[in-house]
Amino acid sequence: MATPFSSTTSVRRSVFQLTQNPPPKALLSLRDYNAGLNCVKCGSSTTHLCSWKSASNYVRLHRQALVLSTQLSVSGNLLKNRGVVRAATIEEIEAEKTLIEKDVKARMEKTIDTVRSNFNSIRTGRSNPAMLDKIEVEYYGSPVSLKSIAQISTPDASSLLVQPYDKSSLKSIEKAIVNSDLGLTPNNDGEVIRLTLPQLTSERRKELSKVVAKQAEEGKVAVRNIRRDALKAYEKLEKEKKLSEDNVKDLSSDLQKLTDDYMKKIDVIYKQKEKELLKV
């Protein structure tokens, strides 16, 4: 069975031959003579009919050939310019949905970790090595985190002990602690640095409580932004006809539940930190 393309090629070849061949001889002469007598083809003694028939047929066929040639040319150009659109498979659509969901969960978990880290850096009544997590020390011309160049421990509930791996960094560590917003006075004995945590006043506790509340709200804003990005990704799939409107509604509903869960997680760690701050 011939393919559409082979048929088209055959027609083109026929059209080309017809348009390139010269007209029949009958078209060049209005009469075929036989020693000045009648036409050898139709027997007419005047302008013979077969010549006119041949001429008429040629003109008619030639015109049809030109029309067909034009149609084939236009069709060919349309086929060349027409893009082939391949529908996405169910597996590909599921893979895109899964990728969006994984990205959302990973980013929301990272937000929780950031909020928790920020809370730990705010000191309460008890000593905690995490209080020094955000301190950076100038070490050989580059800023590095304190915990990467020193061991931090808690000898008791109201003090911290900083023991550097390189004793030459003691002065740099001391300077970094003084310049921080912890409000601690380091005691450098040439071997280690001791930090004693003073009791928090009621005023200071309230101030720190406001700082914690602000950080909690920043965490919630970050979670909402992650939800917004995911919704845009779903809407994009809907525009690409990969998801139906009902699919997007269901996914949006699931996304809202996930967002609410992470909002609750932030509330839990916020209330826990607030309780530590206000406890005397």
CSV table of C-alpha atoms in Angstrom, one decimal:
chain,number,residue,atom,x,y,z
A,1,MET,CA,0.0,0.0,0.0
A,2,ALA,CA,1.5,3.3,-1.1
A,3,THR,CA,2.0,5.9,1.6
A,4,PRO,CA,0.6,9.4,1.2
A,5,PHE,CA,4.1,10.8,0.7
A,6,SER,CA,4.8,8.3,-2.2
A,7,SER,CA,1.5,9.2,-3.8
A,8,THR,CA,2.3,12.9,-3.5
A,9,THR,CA,5.7,12.4,-5.0
A,10,SER,CA,4.2,10.4,-7.9
A,11,VAL,CA,1.7,13.2,-8.6
A,12,ARG,CA,4.4,15.8,-8.5
A,13,ARG,CA,6.5,13.9,-11.0
A,14,SER,CA,3.5,13.6,-13.4
A,15,VAL,CA,2.8,17.3,-13.0
A,16,PHE,CA,6.4,18.2,-13.7
A,17,GLN,CA,6.5,16.1,-16.9
A,18,LEU,CA,3.3,17.6,-18.1
A,19,THR,CA,4.3,21.1,-17.5
A,20,GLN,CA,7.8,20.6,-19.0
A,21,ASN,CA,6.9,18.7,-22.2
A,22,PRO,CA,6.3,20.8,-25.3
A,23,PRO,CA,2.7,21.1,-26.6
A,24,PRO,CA,1.5,18.5,-29.1
A,25,LYS,CA,2.4,19.1,-32.7
A,26,ALA,CA,-1.3,19.7,-33.5
A,27,LEU,CA,-1.2,22.8,-31.5
A,28,LEU,CA,1.7,24.2,-33.6
A,29,SER,CA,-0.2,23.8,-36.9
A,30,LEU,CA,-3.8,24.3,-37.6
A,31,ARG,CA,-3.8,21.8,-40.5
A,32,ASP,CA,-2.1,18.5,-41.3
A,33,TYR,CA,-1.9,18.3,-45.1
A,34,ASN,CA,-1.8,15.2,-47.3
A,35,ALA,CA,-0.5,16.4,-50.6
A,36,GLY,CA,-2.8,19.5,-50.3
A,37,LEU,CA,-5.9,17.3,-49.8
A,38,ASN,CA,-7.9,16.2,-46.8
A,39,CYS,CA,-6.6,15.9,-43.2
A,40,VAL,CA,-5.0,12.5,-42.8
A,41,LYS,CA,-6.5,12.3,-39.2
A,42,CYS,CA,-10.1,13.5,-39.5
A,43,GLY,CA,-10.6,13.7,-43.3
A,44,SER,CA,-11.6,17.4,-43.2
A,45,SER,CA,-10.4,19.5,-46.1
A,46,THR,CA,-10.5,22.7,-43.9
A,47,THR,CA,-8.9,23.3,-40.6
A,48,HIS,CA,-9.2,19.8,-39.0
A,49,LEU,CA,-11.1,19.1,-35.9
A,50,CYS,CA,-8.5,16.8,-34.3
A,51,SER,CA,-6.0,19.6,-34.2
A,52,TRP,CA,-8.4,21.8,-32.3
A,53,LYS,CA,-9.3,18.9,-30.0
A,54,SER,CA,-5.7,18.2,-29.3
A,55,ALA,CA,-5.1,21.9,-28.6
A,56,SER,CA,-8.1,22.2,-26.4
A,57,ASN,CA,-7.2,19.1,-24.4
A,58,TYR,CA,-3.6,20.3,-23.9
A,59,VAL,CA,-4.7,23.7,-22.6
A,60,ARG,CA,-7.2,22.1,-20.3
A,61,LEU,CA,-4.7,19.6,-18.9
A,62,HIS,CA,-2.0,22.2,-18.7
A,63,ARG,CA,-4.2,24.5,-16.6
A,64,GLN,CA,-5.2,21.6,-14.3
A,65,ALA,CA,-1.6,20.7,-13.9
A,66,LEU,CA,-0.7,24.2,-12.9
A,67,VAL,CA,-3.5,24.3,-10.3
A,68,LEU,CA,-2.5,20.9,-8.9
A,69,SER,CA,1.1,22.0,-8.7
A,70,THR,CA,0.2,25.1,-6.8
A,71,GLN,CA,-2.0,23.1,-4.4
A,72,LEU,CA,0.8,20.6,-3.7
A,73,SER,CA,3.3,23.4,-3.2
A,74,VAL,CA,1.0,25.0,-0.6
A,75,SER,CA,0.2,21.7,1.1
A,76,GLY,CA,3.9,20.9,1.3
A,77,ASN,CA,4.7,24.2,2.9
A,78,LEU,CA,2.0,23.7,5.5
A,79,LEU,CA,3.3,20.3,6.3
A,80,LYS,CA,6.8,21.7,6.7
A,81,ASN,CA,5.6,24.6,8.9
A,82,ARG,CA,3.2,22.6,11.0
A,83,GLY,CA,4.7,21.6,14.4
A,84,VAL,CA,4.2,18.2,15.7
A,85,VAL,CA,2.7,18.4,19.2
A,86,ARG,CA,3.2,15.3,21.4
A,87,ALA,CA,0.8,14.9,24.4
A,88,ALA,CA,2.5,14.3,27.7
A,89,THR,CA,2.1,10.8,29.1
A,90,ILE,CA,0.4,10.0,32.4
A,91,GLU,CA,3.8,9.0,33.8
A,92,GLU,CA,5.4,12.4,32.8
A,93,ILE,CA,2.5,14.3,34.4
A,94,GLU,CA,2.8,12.3,37.6
A,95,ALA,CA,6.5,12.9,37.7
A,96,GLU,CA,6.0,16.7,37.4
A,97,LYS,CA,3.4,16.6,40.2
A,98,THR,CA,5.7,14.5,42.5
A,99,LEU,CA,8.6,16.9,41.8
A,100,ILE,CA,6.5,19.9,42.9
A,101,GLU,CA,5.3,18.1,46.0
A,102,LYS,CA,8.8,17.1,47.0
A,103,ASP,CA,10.1,20.6,46.5
A,104,VAL,CA,7.3,22.1,48.6
A,105,LYS,CA,8.0,19.7,51.5
A,106,ALA,CA,11.8,20.1,51.3
A,107,ARG,CA,11.5,23.9,51.4
A,108,MET,CA,9.0,24.0,54.2
A,109,GLU,CA,11.2,21.7,56.3
A,110,LYS,CA,14.1,24.0,55.7
A,111,THR,CA,12.0,26.9,56.8
A,112,ILE,CA,11.2,25.0,60.1
A,113,ASP,CA,14.9,24.4,60.6
A,114,THR,CA,15.7,28.1,60.0
A,115,VAL,CA,13.1,29.2,62.5
A,116,ARG,CA,14.3,26.7,65.1
A,117,SER,CA,17.9,27.8,64.6
A,118,ASN,CA,17.0,31.5,65.0
A,119,PHE,CA,15.2,30.6,68.3
A,120,ASN,CA,18.2,28.7,69.6
A,121,SER,CA,20.4,31.7,69.1
A,122,ILE,CA,18.3,33.8,71.5
A,123,ARG,CA,19.4,33.0,75.0
A,124,THR,CA,17.0,32.1,77.8
A,125,GLY,CA,17.7,31.4,81.4
A,126,ARG,CA,19.7,28.3,80.7
A,127,SER,CA,23.0,28.0,78.8
A,128,ASN,CA,22.9,26.4,75.4
A,129,PRO,CA,25.8,26.0,72.8
A,130,ALA,CA,23.3,26.9,70.0
A,131,MET,CA,23.4,30.4,71.4
A,132,LEU,CA,26.7,30.9,69.6
A,133,ASP,CA,25.7,29.4,66.3
A,134,LYS,CA,25.3,32.7,64.5
A,135,ILE,CA,28.7,34.1,65.7
A,136,GLU,CA,31.3,34.4,62.9
A,137,VAL,CA,35.0,34.9,63.6
A,138,GLU,CA,37.6,36.5,61.4
A,139,TYR,CA,40.0,33.6,60.9
A,140,TYR,CA,43.1,34.1,58.6
A,141,GLY,CA,41.3,36.8,56.7
A,142,SER,CA,38.0,34.9,56.2
A,143,PRO,CA,34.8,34.8,58.2
A,144,VAL,CA,34.0,31.4,59.6
A,145,SER,CA,31.4,30.1,62.1
A,146,LEU,CA,32.7,29.9,65.7
A,147,LYS,CA,31.6,26.2,66.1
A,148,SER,CA,33.8,25.2,63.1
A,149,ILE,CA,37.0,26.4,64.9
A,150,ALA,CA,36.2,25.7,68.5
A,151,GLN,CA,34.5,23.2,70.8
A,152,ILE,CA,31.6,24.7,72.8
A,153,SER,CA,30.3,23.0,76.0
A,154,THR,CA,28.1,23.8,79.0
A,155,PRO,CA,29.8,23.2,82.3
A,156,ASP,CA,26.7,24.2,84.2
A,157,ALA,CA,23.3,25.7,83.6
A,158,SER,CA,24.5,29.3,83.6
A,159,SER,CA,27.9,29.2,81.7
A,160,LEU,CA,29.5,28.3,78.4
A,161,LEU,CA,33.0,27.1,77.7
A,162,VAL,CA,34.7,27.9,74.3
A,163,GLN,CA,37.9,25.9,73.6
A,164,PRO,CA,39.5,26.8,70.2
A,165,TYR,CA,41.3,24.1,68.2
A,166,ASP,CA,43.9,26.8,67.4
A,167,LYS,CA,44.9,28.9,70.4
A,168,SER,CA,46.0,31.8,68.1
A,169,SER,CA,42.3,32.4,67.3
A,170,LEU,CA,41.4,33.2,71.0
A,171,LYS,CA,41.5,37.0,70.5
A,172,SER,CA,39.5,36.9,67.3
A,173,ILE,CA,36.9,34.7,69.1
A,174,GLU,CA,36.8,37.1,72.1
A,175,LYS,CA,36.3,40.1,69.8
A,176,ALA,CA,33.5,38.4,67.8
A,177,ILE,CA,31.6,37.6,71.0
A,178,VAL,CA,31.9,41.1,72.3
A,179,ASN,CA,30.6,42.5,69.0
A,180,SER,CA,27.6,40.2,69.0
A,181,ASP,CA,24.2,41.1,70.3
A,182,LEU,CA,24.3,38.4,73.0
A,183,GLY,CA,25.3,40.9,75.8
A,184,LEU,CA,27.9,38.5,77.2
A,185,THR,CA,31.3,39.4,78.6
A,186,PRO,CA,34.0,36.8,77.6
A,187,ASN,CA,36.7,35.7,80.1
A,188,ASN,CA,39.9,34.8,78.2
A,189,ASP,CA,42.5,33.0,80.3
A,190,GLY,CA,44.8,32.2,77.3
A,191,GLU,CA,43.6,28.6,77.0
A,192,VAL,CA,39.8,28.8,76.8
A,193,ILE,CA,37.0,31.4,76.9
A,194,ARG,CA,34.4,31.3,79.7
A,195,LEU,CA,31.0,32.9,79.3
A,196,THR,CA,28.7,33.5,82.3
A,197,LEU,CA,25.1,34.1,81.5
A,198,PRO,CA,23.6,36.9,83.7
A,199,GLN,CA,20.0,36.6,84.9
A,200,LEU,CA,17.5,38.1,82.4
A,201,THR,CA,15.5,41.0,83.7
A,202,SER,CA,11.7,41.1,83.1
A,203,GLU,CA,12.2,43.9,80.6
A,204,ARG,CA,14.8,41.9,78.6
A,205,ARG,CA,12.6,38.8,78.6
A,206,LYS,CA,9.7,40.8,77.1
A,207,GLU,CA,12.0,42.3,74.4
A,208,LEU,CA,13.3,38.9,73.5
A,209,SER,CA,9.8,37.6,73.4
A,210,LYS,CA,8.9,40.2,70.7
A,211,VAL,CA,12.0,39.2,68.7
A,212,VAL,CA,10.9,35.5,68.8
A,213,ALA,CA,7.4,36.5,67.7
A,214,LYS,CA,8.8,38.4,64.8
A,215,GLN,CA,10.9,35.5,63.7
A,216,ALA,CA,7.9,33.1,64.0
A,217,GLU,CA,5.9,35.4,61.7
A,218,GLU,CA,8.8,35.5,59.2
A,219,GLY,CA,8.7,31.7,59.1
A,220,LYS,CA,5.0,31.7,58.4
A,221,VAL,CA,5.5,34.2,55.5
A,222,ALA,CA,8.1,31.9,54.0
A,223,VAL,CA,5.8,29.0,54.2
A,224,ARG,CA,3.0,31.0,52.5
A,225,ASN,CA,5.4,32.0,49.7
A,226,ILE,CA,6.3,28.3,49.1
A,227,ARG,CA,2.6,27.6,48.8
A,228,ARG,CA,2.2,30.4,46.3
A,229,ASP,CA,5.0,29.1,44.2
A,230,ALA,CA,3.5,25.6,44.1
A,231,LEU,CA,0.1,27.0,43.1
A,232,LYS,CA,1.7,28.8,40.2
A,233,ALA,CA,3.4,25.6,39.1
A,234,TYR,CA,0.0,23.8,39.1
A,235,GLU,CA,-1.6,26.6,37.1
A,236,LYS,CA,1.1,26.3,34.6
A,237,LEU,CA,0.4,22.6,34.1
A,238,GLU,CA,-3.3,23.4,33.7
A,239,LYS,CA,-2.5,25.9,31.0
A,240,GLU,CA,-0.4,23.3,29.2
A,241,LYS,CA,-3.5,21.0,29.4
A,242,LYS,CA,-1.6,18.5,31.5
A,243,LEU,CA,-4.0,18.9,34.5
A,244,SER,CA,-7.7,19.5,34.5
A,245,GLU,CA,-9.4,22.2,36.6
A,246,ASP,CA,-10.6,19.6,39.0
A,247,ASN,CA,-7.1,18.2,39.4
A,248,VAL,CA,-5.8,21.6,40.3
A,249,LYS,CA,-8.5,22.1,42.9
A,250,ASP,CA,-7.7,18.8,44.5
A,251,LEU,CA,-4.0,19.5,44.5
A,252,SER,CA,-4.6,23.0,45.9
A,253,SER,CA,-6.7,21.6,48.7
A,254,ASP,CA,-3.9,19.1,49.6
A,255,LEU,CA,-1.4,21.9,49.5
A,256,GLN,CA,-3.4,24.0,51.9
A,257,LYS,CA,-3.6,21.2,54.4
A,258,LEU,CA,0.2,20.8,54.2
A,259,THR,CA,0.7,24.5,54.6
A,260,ASP,CA,-1.6,24.5,57.7
A,261,ASP,CA,0.4,21.6,59.2
A,262,TYR,CA,3.7,23.6,58.9
A,263,MET,CA,2.0,26.7,60.3
A,264,LYS,CA,1.1,24.6,63.4
A,265,LYS,CA,4.7,23.4,63.7
A,266,ILE,CA,5.9,27.0,63.8
A,267,ASP,CA,3.3,27.8,66.4
A,268,VAL,CA,4.5,24.9,68.6
A,269,ILE,CA,8.2,25.8,68.6
A,270,TYR,CA,7.3,29.5,69.1
A,271,LYS,CA,5.2,28.8,72.2
A,272,GLN,CA,7.9,26.6,73.5
A,273,LYS,CA,10.5,29.3,73.1
A,274,GLU,CA,8.3,31.9,74.5
A,275,LYS,CA,7.7,29.8,77.6
A,276,GLU,CA,11.4,29.4,78.1
A,277,LEU,CA,11.9,33.2,77.8
A,278,LEU,CA,9.2,34.1,80.3
A,279,LYS,CA,10.2,31.5,82.8
A,280,VAL,CA,12.1,33.0,85.7
